[in-house]
Amino acid sequence: MNKYINVGLVGYGTVGKGVVKILEANKKIALRKVGKPIRIKSICDLRPIDKPELYVKNFKDIIKDPEIDLIVELIGGYEPARTIIIEALKAGKNVVTANKAVLAKYWDQIFTTAQDCQKSIYYEASVGGVIPVVQGLSEGLASEEILEIKGILNGTTNFILSEMTKNGVNYEAALKSTQNSGFAEADPSFDVNGIDTANKLAILSSLAWGGWIKVKDISVKGISDLDIEDLLITQNFGYDVKLIGSAEKTKDGIDLSVQPCLVNHDHAFATVENEYNAVMITGKDSGDVLFYGKGAGQQPAASAVVSDIINLSKFIVTNTAGIVPDVVYDKRIKIKVLHSGKSKASYYLRFSILDKPGVLSKISGILGKFKVSIASLTQSDISDNDCAQIIIITHKTCRENLEKALKQINATKSIVKSKVVKIKIEI
């Protein structure tokens, strides 16, 4: 029997270095909780590292090492991450990963393999950074029928929106500030286009409802075309703009979306700023449960990975890891997904209309034609000589009806000067 829990680390970037640092600093804490010391035995990376005694050039050598108990995958992306995880499980290794993209895309293959091999895969750091939302959903709310999951799941976009709101700057300036602060990549498209949030929502939804929610089933819209004007106007209406990932159980299927949304000033999400994330999970009996914490940065992500290493090591010590599946997944379960056009919500609409008689009646007529009901109408102070800004808040309406109405309005040049702005009102 090994004296240590031996860990093989694949990927020695920002998070990987943080993992090594935390494990070395917290040896006594890990020993107390596991009963055995945890040590990094090998590290694989594309280039030599600052710990040459641990360096392994080929990840296959770590997988083949009989002394390795646990493999940590931190390279990101789809390949070779998928191969590393699958081959590690088949070789009898337990796995920890922070890779939301590979989990969302290969959920079926990864967890079917884990069950077949009776091995565990822990992935807390893949969603919400340091927030223990995966454990909370799978263990703390294990008895619950999950009705709804809503969350601010991306620290980069939340930082950008915080900068726009607090400083009154446009998207480009806010992005640059976020990059300078270290919370946005040089190429932020994965974050700002909503794909990162969609991956995380797919993971939480698959976990909540026991099947496989695919990213392609989620309606996704990012934040890059948000206008600072709308953030300032909606502030006066009592709202903050947040990128929200939403999964709601309805009688017709799971309603899934990622998009910028208006959140009431009184809601907890309105106070979530900068790199922080928050997830609200609603259970049938538990009601609303809120998870909150840092969703970006080296140390929060590394902390979540180390927590997974420690929690999984407890089961490795007793030879029980993977005997009972950590993720309840049955590939025969087909989760019904609501068509995005059937989703119902209230919306904020901003019209730049031609300032002449009859325009408002034409707009209300077209909205009425497609069964879109107006809750309130306000004229903005921002206008020019031949154009007026009109703000409409709708009652709950079917998305496809609203899209048809706006398509007709946008095509009518005698009504609007520019394309109508539409933002969902979430909470």
CSV table of C-alpha atoms in Angstrom, one decimal:
chain,number,residue,atom,x,y,z
A,1,MET,CA,0.0,0.0,0.0
A,2,ASN,CA,1.3,3.4,-0.9
A,3,LYS,CA,2.5,5.7,1.9
A,4,TYR,CA,1.1,8.7,-0.1
A,5,ILE,CA,-1.8,9.6,-2.3
A,6,ASN,CA,0.2,10.1,-5.4
A,7,VAL,CA,-1.0,12.8,-7.8
A,8,GLY,CA,-0.1,13.1,-11.5
A,9,LEU,CA,-0.7,16.7,-12.7
A,10,VAL,CA,-1.3,17.2,-16.5
A,11,GLY,CA,-1.0,21.0,-17.3
A,12,TYR,CA,1.2,23.3,-15.3
A,13,GLY,CA,-0.2,26.7,-16.3
A,14,THR,CA,-1.7,29.3,-14.0
A,15,VAL,CA,-4.1,27.0,-12.2
A,16,GLY,CA,-1.7,24.1,-12.1
A,17,LYS,CA,1.0,26.2,-10.4
A,18,GLY,CA,-1.7,27.4,-7.9
A,19,VAL,CA,-2.6,23.8,-7.2
A,20,VAL,CA,1.0,22.9,-6.4
A,21,LYS,CA,1.4,26.0,-4.2
A,22,ILE,CA,-1.8,25.3,-2.2
A,23,LEU,CA,-1.0,21.6,-1.7
A,24,GLU,CA,2.5,22.4,-0.4
A,25,ALA,CA,1.2,25.2,1.9
A,26,ASN,CA,-1.6,23.1,3.3
A,27,LYS,CA,0.0,19.7,3.8
A,28,LYS,CA,-1.1,19.4,7.4
A,29,ILE,CA,-4.7,20.3,6.5
A,30,ALA,CA,-4.8,17.6,3.8
A,31,LEU,CA,-3.2,15.0,6.1
A,32,ARG,CA,-5.7,15.7,8.8
A,33,LYS,CA,-8.7,15.3,6.5
A,34,VAL,CA,-7.4,12.4,4.4
A,35,GLY,CA,-5.3,10.4,6.8
A,36,LYS,CA,-2.4,10.1,4.3
A,37,PRO,CA,-0.1,12.8,2.9
A,38,ILE,CA,-0.9,14.0,-0.6
A,39,ARG,CA,2.0,14.6,-2.9
A,40,ILE,CA,2.5,15.7,-6.5
A,41,LYS,CA,4.6,12.8,-7.9
A,42,SER,CA,4.7,13.9,-11.6
A,43,ILE,CA,3.9,16.9,-13.7
A,44,CYS,CA,3.4,16.8,-17.4
A,45,ASP,CA,3.5,20.0,-19.5
A,46,LEU,CA,4.4,21.0,-23.1
A,47,ARG,CA,7.7,22.5,-21.9
A,48,PRO,CA,10.1,21.9,-19.0
A,49,ILE,CA,9.0,23.3,-15.7
A,50,ASP,CA,10.5,24.9,-12.6
A,51,LYS,CA,10.4,21.5,-10.8
A,52,PRO,CA,12.6,19.4,-13.1
A,53,GLU,CA,12.5,16.5,-10.7
A,54,LEU,CA,8.8,16.1,-11.3
A,55,TYR,CA,8.8,16.8,-15.0
A,56,VAL,CA,7.3,14.1,-17.4
A,57,LYS,CA,7.2,14.9,-21.1
A,58,ASN,CA,4.4,12.5,-22.1
A,59,PHE,CA,1.1,12.3,-20.3
A,60,LYS,CA,0.9,8.6,-21.2
A,61,ASP,CA,3.8,7.9,-18.8
A,62,ILE,CA,1.7,9.3,-15.9
A,63,ILE,CA,-1.3,7.2,-16.9
A,64,LYS,CA,0.8,4.1,-17.0
A,65,ASP,CA,2.6,4.8,-13.7
A,66,PRO,CA,1.2,2.2,-11.2
A,67,GLU,CA,2.0,4.4,-8.2
A,68,ILE,CA,-0.3,7.2,-9.4
A,69,ASP,CA,-3.6,7.2,-7.6
A,70,LEU,CA,-5.1,10.3,-9.0
A,71,ILE,CA,-4.7,12.3,-12.2
A,72,VAL,CA,-5.5,16.0,-12.4
A,73,GLU,CA,-6.3,17.4,-15.9
A,74,LEU,CA,-5.7,21.1,-16.2
A,75,ILE,CA,-4.8,21.7,-19.9
A,76,GLY,CA,-8.3,22.8,-21.0
A,77,GLY,CA,-9.8,22.5,-24.5
A,78,TYR,CA,-11.2,19.3,-26.0
A,79,GLU,CA,-8.2,17.3,-27.1
A,80,PRO,CA,-6.0,15.8,-25.7
A,81,ALA,CA,-8.0,16.6,-22.6
A,82,ARG,CA,-10.7,14.1,-23.5
A,83,THR,CA,-8.2,11.4,-24.3
A,84,ILE,CA,-6.3,12.0,-21.0
A,85,ILE,CA,-9.5,11.7,-18.9
A,86,ILE,CA,-10.9,8.6,-20.7
A,87,GLU,CA,-7.5,6.7,-20.8
A,88,ALA,CA,-6.9,7.6,-17.1
A,89,LEU,CA,-10.3,6.1,-16.1
A,90,LYS,CA,-9.6,3.0,-18.2
A,91,ALA,CA,-6.2,2.6,-16.6
A,92,GLY,CA,-7.9,2.5,-13.1
A,93,LYS,CA,-7.1,6.1,-12.1
A,94,ASN,CA,-9.5,8.5,-10.5
A,95,VAL,CA,-9.6,12.0,-12.1
A,96,VAL,CA,-10.0,15.6,-11.1
A,97,THR,CA,-10.6,18.2,-13.8
A,98,ALA,CA,-11.4,21.9,-14.1
A,99,ASN,CA,-12.3,21.6,-17.8
A,100,LYS,CA,-15.9,22.7,-18.4
A,101,ALA,CA,-15.6,22.5,-22.2
A,102,VAL,CA,-14.6,18.9,-22.3
A,103,LEU,CA,-17.2,17.9,-19.7
A,104,ALA,CA,-20.1,19.6,-21.5
A,105,LYS,CA,-19.2,18.2,-24.9
A,106,TYR,CA,-18.3,14.6,-23.8
A,107,TRP,CA,-20.6,14.2,-20.8
A,108,ASP,CA,-22.0,11.0,-22.1
A,109,GLN,CA,-18.7,9.3,-22.9
A,110,ILE,CA,-16.9,10.5,-19.8
A,111,PHE,CA,-19.4,9.5,-17.2
A,112,THR,CA,-20.3,6.2,-18.9
A,113,THR,CA,-16.6,5.3,-18.9
A,114,ALA,CA,-16.3,6.3,-15.2
A,115,GLN,CA,-19.3,4.1,-14.3
A,116,ASP,CA,-18.0,1.2,-16.4
A,117,CYS,CA,-14.6,1.4,-14.8
A,118,GLN,CA,-16.0,2.1,-11.3
A,119,LYS,CA,-13.8,5.2,-11.0
A,120,SER,CA,-14.6,8.8,-9.9
A,121,ILE,CA,-14.2,12.1,-11.6
A,122,TYR,CA,-14.5,15.3,-9.6
A,123,TYR,CA,-15.0,18.6,-11.3
A,124,GLU,CA,-16.0,21.3,-8.8
A,125,ALA,CA,-13.6,23.9,-10.4
A,126,SER,CA,-15.3,23.6,-13.8
A,127,VAL,CA,-18.3,25.7,-12.6
A,128,GLY,CA,-18.1,28.8,-10.5
A,129,GLY,CA,-14.5,28.8,-9.5
A,130,VAL,CA,-14.3,28.4,-5.7
A,131,ILE,CA,-18.1,28.1,-5.2
A,132,PRO,CA,-19.0,24.6,-4.1
A,133,VAL,CA,-22.1,24.5,-6.4
A,134,VAL,CA,-21.4,21.0,-7.9
A,135,GLN,CA,-21.1,19.5,-4.5
A,136,GLY,CA,-24.1,21.5,-3.2
A,137,LEU,CA,-26.3,20.3,-6.1
A,138,SER,CA,-25.2,16.6,-6.0
A,139,GLU,CA,-25.0,16.2,-2.3
A,140,GLY,CA,-26.6,19.0,-0.3
A,141,LEU,CA,-29.7,19.0,-2.5
A,142,ALA,CA,-29.6,15.3,-3.3
A,143,SER,CA,-33.2,14.8,-2.1
A,144,GLU,CA,-34.6,17.7,-4.2
A,145,GLU,CA,-36.6,17.8,-7.3
A,146,ILE,CA,-34.7,20.7,-9.0
A,147,LEU,CA,-37.1,23.2,-10.6
A,148,GLU,CA,-34.7,26.0,-11.7
A,149,ILE,CA,-31.0,27.0,-12.0
A,150,LYS,CA,-30.1,30.6,-12.6
A,151,GLY,CA,-26.6,32.0,-12.4
A,152,ILE,CA,-23.9,34.6,-13.1
A,153,LEU,CA,-21.4,32.0,-14.2
A,154,ASN,CA,-18.6,33.9,-15.9
A,155,GLY,CA,-16.3,36.2,-14.0
A,156,THR,CA,-14.9,37.9,-17.1
A,157,THR,CA,-18.3,39.1,-18.4
A,158,ASN,CA,-19.4,40.1,-15.0
A,159,PHE,CA,-16.3,42.2,-14.6
A,160,ILE,CA,-16.9,43.9,-17.9
A,161,LEU,CA,-20.6,44.7,-17.0
A,162,SER,CA,-19.5,46.0,-13.6
A,163,GLU,CA,-17.0,48.3,-15.3
A,164,MET,CA,-19.6,49.6,-17.8
A,165,THR,CA,-22.2,50.2,-15.0
A,166,LYS,CA,-19.9,51.8,-12.4
A,167,ASN,CA,-17.8,53.9,-14.7
A,168,GLY,CA,-20.3,54.6,-17.5
A,169,VAL,CA,-17.9,53.4,-20.2
A,170,ASN,CA,-18.7,51.5,-23.4
A,171,TYR,CA,-18.0,47.8,-23.9
A,172,GLU,CA,-14.6,48.3,-25.6
A,173,ALA,CA,-13.2,50.4,-22.7
A,174,ALA,CA,-14.6,48.0,-20.1
A,175,LEU,CA,-13.1,45.0,-21.8
A,176,LYS,CA,-9.7,46.7,-21.9
A,177,SER,CA,-9.9,47.5,-18.2
A,178,THR,CA,-10.9,43.9,-17.5
A,179,GLN,CA,-7.9,42.6,-19.5
A,180,ASN,CA,-5.6,45.0,-17.6
A,181,SER,CA,-6.9,43.6,-14.3
A,182,GLY,CA,-6.1,40.1,-15.4
A,183,PHE,CA,-9.7,38.8,-15.6
A,184,ALA,CA,-10.0,38.6,-19.4
A,185,GLU,CA,-7.9,36.7,-21.9
A,186,ALA,CA,-6.2,38.4,-24.9
A,187,ASP,CA,-8.9,36.7,-26.9
A,188,PRO,CA,-12.0,36.9,-24.7
A,189,SER,CA,-14.5,35.5,-27.3
A,190,PHE,CA,-15.2,32.3,-25.4
A,191,ASP,CA,-16.4,34.3,-22.4
A,192,VAL,CA,-18.0,37.4,-24.0
A,193,ASN,CA,-20.0,35.3,-26.6
A,194,GLY,CA,-21.6,33.3,-23.8
A,195,ILE,CA,-20.0,29.9,-24.6
A,196,ASP,CA,-18.2,29.5,-21.3
A,197,THR,CA,-21.5,30.2,-19.4
A,198,ALA,CA,-23.3,27.7,-21.7
A,199,ASN,CA,-20.8,25.0,-20.9
A,200,LYS,CA,-21.3,25.5,-17.2
A,201,LEU,CA,-25.0,25.6,-17.5
A,202,ALA,CA,-25.0,22.4,-19.5
A,203,ILE,CA,-23.0,20.7,-16.7
A,204,LEU,CA,-25.3,21.9,-13.9
A,205,SER,CA,-28.4,21.0,-15.9
A,206,SER,CA,-27.1,17.5,-16.7
A,207,LEU,CA,-26.3,17.0,-13.1
A,208,ALA,CA,-29.6,18.3,-11.9
A,209,TRP,CA,-31.8,16.2,-14.2
A,210,GLY,CA,-29.8,13.0,-14.7
A,211,GLY,CA,-29.4,13.1,-18.4
A,212,TRP,CA,-27.2,15.0,-20.9
A,213,ILE,CA,-28.0,18.6,-21.7
A,214,LYS,CA,-25.9,19.5,-24.8
A,215,VAL,CA,-24.6,23.0,-25.4
A,216,LYS,CA,-26.3,23.1,-28.8
A,217,ASP,CA,-29.6,22.8,-27.0
A,218,ILE,CA,-29.0,26.1,-25.2
A,219,SER,CA,-30.0,29.5,-26.8
A,220,VAL,CA,-26.9,31.6,-26.4
A,221,LYS,CA,-26.3,35.4,-26.8
A,222,GLY,CA,-23.2,37.2,-25.5
A,223,ILE,CA,-22.6,40.8,-24.3
A,224,SER,CA,-20.4,42.3,-26.9
A,225,ASP,CA,-23.2,44.3,-28.6
A,226,LEU,CA,-24.6,45.8,-25.4
A,227,ASP,CA,-24.8,49.6,-25.6
A,228,ILE,CA,-23.9,51.6,-22.5
A,229,GLU,CA,-27.0,53.7,-23.2
A,230,ASP,CA,-29.2,50.7,-22.3
A,231,LEU,CA,-27.3,50.0,-19.1
A,232,LEU,CA,-27.8,53.6,-18.0
A,233,ILE,CA,-31.5,53.7,-18.9
A,234,THR,CA,-32.3,50.4,-17.2
A,235,GLN,CA,-30.5,51.6,-14.0
A,236,ASN,CA,-33.1,54.3,-13.8
A,237,PHE,CA,-35.8,51.6,-14.2
A,238,GLY,CA,-34.4,49.8,-11.2
A,239,TYR,CA,-32.4,47.1,-13.0
A,240,ASP,CA,-28.9,45.9,-13.5
A,241,VAL,CA,-27.7,44.0,-16.6
A,242,LYS,CA,-26.1,40.6,-16.0
A,243,LEU,CA,-25.2,37.7,-18.2
A,244,ILE,CA,-27.5,35.0,-16.9
A,245,GLY,CA,-27.4,31.3,-17.6
A,246,SER,CA,-30.9,29.9,-16.9
A,247,ALA,CA,-32.4,26.4,-16.8
A,248,GLU,CA,-36.1,26.2,-15.8
A,249,LYS,CA,-38.2,23.0,-15.6
A,250,THR,CA,-41.5,23.5,-17.4
A,251,LYS,CA,-44.3,21.1,-18.3
A,252,ASP,CA,-43.1,21.3,-21.9
A,253,GLY,CA,-39.4,20.7,-21.2
A,254,ILE,CA,-36.4,22.4,-19.8
A,255,ASP,CA,-36.2,26.1,-20.8
A,256,LEU,CA,-32.5,26.9,-21.4
A,257,SER,CA,-30.8,30.1,-22.2
A,258,VAL,CA,-27.7,32.3,-21.8
A,259,GLN,CA,-28.2,36.0,-22.5
A,260,PRO,CA,-27.8,39.5,-21.0
A,261,CYS,CA,-30.8,40.0,-18.7
A,262,LEU,CA,-32.2,42.7,-16.5
A,263,VAL,CA,-32.1,41.9,-12.8
A,264,ASN,CA,-34.0,43.9,-10.2
A,265,HIS,CA,-31.9,46.1,-7.9
A,266,ASP,CA,-33.5,44.2,-4.9
A,267,HIS,CA,-32.3,40.8,-6.1
A,268,ALA,CA,-29.1,39.2,-4.7
A,269,PHE,CA,-27.7,38.9,-8.3
A,270,ALA,CA,-27.6,42.7,-8.6
A,271,THR,CA,-24.9,42.9,-5.9
A,272,VAL,CA,-22.7,40.4,-7.6
A,273,GLU,CA,-19.8,42.5,-9.1
A,274,ASN,CA,-16.5,42.1,-10.8
A,275,GLU,CA,-15.1,38.5,-10.9
A,276,TYR,CA,-17.7,37.1,-8.5
A,277,ASN,CA,-20.2,34.5,-9.5
A,278,ALA,CA,-23.5,33.5,-8.0
A,279,VAL,CA,-25.9,30.6,-8.6
A,280,MET,CA,-29.5,30.3,-7.4
A,281,ILE,CA,-30.9,26.7,-7.3
A,282,THR,CA,-34.6,26.3,-6.6
A,283,GLY,CA,-35.8,22.9,-5.3
A,284,LYS,CA,-39.4,21.8,-4.8
A,285,ASP,CA,-39.0,21.6,-1.1
A,286,SER,CA,-35.9,23.6,-0.3
A,287,GLY,CA,-36.9,26.7,-2.1
A,288,ASP,CA,-34.1,29.1,-3.3
A,289,VAL,CA,-30.5,28.2,-2.3
A,290,LEU,CA,-27.9,30.8,-3.2
A,291,PHE,CA,-24.2,30.0,-3.9
A,292,TYR,CA,-21.8,32.9,-4.1
A,293,GLY,CA,-18.0,33.5,-4.4
A,294,LYS,CA,-15.1,34.2,-6.7
A,295,GLY,CA,-15.6,32.7,-10.1
A,296,ALA,CA,-12.2,33.7,-11.7
A,297,GLY,CA,-8.6,34.0,-10.8
A,298,GLN,CA,-5.7,31.6,-10.1
A,299,GLN,CA,-6.2,31.0,-6.4
A,300,PRO,CA,-10.0,30.5,-6.4
A,301,ALA,CA,-9.8,27.9,-9.2
A,302,ALA,CA,-6.8,26.2,-7.7
A,303,SER,CA,-8.5,26.1,-4.3
A,304,ALA,CA,-11.5,24.3,-5.9
A,305,VAL,CA,-9.2,21.7,-7.6
A,306,VAL,CA,-7.3,21.1,-4.3
A,307,SER,CA,-10.6,20.6,-2.5
A,308,ASP,CA,-11.5,18.0,-5.1
A,309,ILE,CA,-8.2,16.2,-4.7
A,310,ILE,CA,-8.7,16.1,-0.9
A,311,ASN,CA,-12.3,14.9,-1.0
A,312,LEU,CA,-11.5,12.2,-3.6
A,313,SER,CA,-8.5,11.1,-1.7
A,314,LYS,CA,-10.7,10.2,1.3
A,315,PHE,CA,-12.4,7.5,-0.9
A,316,ILE,CA,-9.1,6.4,-2.5
A,317,VAL,CA,-7.7,5.7,1.0
A,318,THR,CA,-10.7,3.4,1.8
A,319,ASN,CA,-10.7,1.9,-1.7
A,320,THR,CA,-14.3,3.0,-2.3
A,321,ALA,CA,-13.8,5.7,-4.9
A,322,GLY,CA,-16.2,5.1,-7.9
A,323,ILE,CA,-17.9,2.1,-6.4
A,324,VAL,CA,-21.1,4.2,-6.1
A,325,PRO,CA,-21.2,6.6,-9.1
A,326,ASP,CA,-20.7,10.3,-8.1
A,327,VAL,CA,-22.8,11.4,-11.0
A,328,VAL,CA,-26.2,9.8,-11.5
A,329,TYR,CA,-26.3,9.4,-15.2
A,330,ASP,CA,-28.3,7.1,-17.4
A,331,LYS,CA,-27.8,7.5,-21.2
A,332,ARG,CA,-31.3,6.1,-21.7
A,333,ILE,CA,-32.8,9.2,-20.1
A,334,LYS,CA,-33.7,11.7,-22.8
A,335,ILE,CA,-34.3,15.2,-21.3
A,336,LYS,CA,-37.0,17.1,-23.2
A,337,VAL,CA,-35.8,20.6,-24.0
A,338,LEU,CA,-38.2,23.5,-24.7
A,339,HIS,CA,-37.8,25.1,-28.1
A,340,SER,CA,-36.2,28.5,-27.5
A,341,GLY,CA,-39.1,30.2,-29.4
A,342,LYS,CA,-41.6,28.9,-26.9
A,343,SER,CA,-39.8,30.5,-23.9
A,344,LYS,CA,-41.9,33.1,-22.1
A,345,ALA,CA,-40.6,36.3,-20.4
A,346,SER,CA,-41.0,40.0,-20.1
A,347,TYR,CA,-38.7,42.2,-22.1
A,348,TYR,CA,-37.2,45.7,-22.2
A,349,LEU,CA,-37.4,47.2,-25.7
A,350,ARG,CA,-35.8,50.4,-26.8
A,351,PHE,CA,-37.0,52.0,-30.1
A,352,SER,CA,-35.3,54.8,-31.9
A,353,ILE,CA,-38.4,56.0,-33.7
A,354,LEU,CA,-39.0,58.7,-36.3
A,355,ASP,CA,-40.5,61.6,-34.5
A,356,LYS,CA,-43.8,62.0,-36.4
A,357,PRO,CA,-47.5,61.3,-35.9
A,358,GLY,CA,-48.8,57.8,-36.0
A,359,VAL,CA,-45.5,56.0,-35.3
A,360,LEU,CA,-46.5,54.8,-31.8
A,361,SER,CA,-49.8,53.5,-33.0
A,362,LYS,CA,-48.1,51.5,-35.7
A,363,ILE,CA,-45.7,50.0,-33.2
A,364,SER,CA,-48.4,49.1,-30.7
A,365,GLY,CA,-50.5,47.7,-33.6
A,366,ILE,CA,-47.7,45.4,-34.8
A,367,LEU,CA,-47.0,44.2,-31.2
A,368,GLY,CA,-50.7,43.6,-30.6
A,369,LYS,CA,-50.9,41.6,-33.9
A,370,PHE,CA,-48.4,39.2,-32.6
A,371,LYS,CA,-49.9,39.0,-29.1
A,372,VAL,CA,-47.2,41.1,-27.4
A,373,SER,CA,-48.8,43.1,-24.5
A,374,ILE,CA,-47.3,46.4,-23.3
A,375,ALA,CA,-46.9,46.8,-19.6
A,376,SER,CA,-45.4,50.3,-19.7
A,377,LEU,CA,-44.2,52.9,-22.2
A,378,THR,CA,-41.8,55.7,-21.5
A,379,GLN,CA,-40.0,58.3,-23.7
A,380,SER,CA,-36.3,58.6,-22.9
A,381,ASP,CA,-34.7,62.0,-22.4
A,382,ILE,CA,-32.1,61.0,-25.1
A,383,SER,CA,-33.3,62.2,-28.5
A,384,ASP,CA,-32.4,64.3,-31.5
A,385,ASN,CA,-34.3,66.5,-33.9
A,386,ASP,CA,-35.9,63.8,-36.0
A,387,CYS,CA,-35.7,60.8,-33.7
A,388,ALA,CA,-37.2,59.9,-30.3
A,389,GLN,CA,-36.2,57.1,-27.9
A,390,ILE,CA,-39.2,55.0,-26.7
A,391,ILE,CA,-38.8,52.4,-23.9
A,392,ILE,CA,-41.4,49.6,-23.7
A,393,ILE,CA,-41.6,47.0,-21.0
A,394,THR,CA,-43.7,44.0,-22.1
A,395,HIS,CA,-45.8,41.6,-20.1
A,396,LYS,CA,-44.7,38.0,-20.3
A,397,THR,CA,-44.7,37.0,-23.9
A,398,CYS,CA,-43.7,34.1,-26.1
A,399,ARG,CA,-40.2,34.7,-27.6
A,400,GLU,CA,-41.1,33.7,-31.1
A,401,ASN,CA,-44.1,36.1,-31.2
A,402,LEU,CA,-41.9,38.9,-30.1
A,403,GLU,CA,-39.2,38.1,-32.6
A,404,LYS,CA,-41.8,38.1,-35.4
A,405,ALA,CA,-43.1,41.5,-34.3
A,406,LEU,CA,-39.7,43.1,-34.0
A,407,LYS,CA,-38.7,41.7,-37.4
A,408,GLN,CA,-41.7,43.5,-39.0
A,409,ILE,CA,-41.0,46.7,-37.0
A,410,ASN,CA,-37.3,46.7,-38.0
A,411,ALA,CA,-38.2,46.2,-41.6
A,412,THR,CA,-40.6,49.2,-41.6
A,413,LYS,CA,-38.3,52.2,-42.3
A,414,SER,CA,-41.2,54.6,-41.8
A,415,ILE,CA,-41.2,53.6,-38.1
A,416,VAL,CA,-37.7,53.1,-36.7
A,417,LYS,CA,-34.4,54.7,-37.4
A,418,SER,CA,-32.3,51.8,-36.1
A,419,LYS,CA,-32.7,48.2,-35.0
A,420,VAL,CA,-34.8,47.7,-31.8
A,421,VAL,CA,-32.8,46.8,-28.7
A,422,LYS,CA,-34.3,43.8,-26.8
A,423,ILE,CA,-33.2,42.6,-23.4
A,424,LYS,CA,-34.9,39.9,-21.3
A,425,ILE,CA,-36.1,40.8,-17.9
A,426,GLU,CA,-35.0,37.8,-15.8
A,427,ILE,CA,-35.8,38.6,-12.1
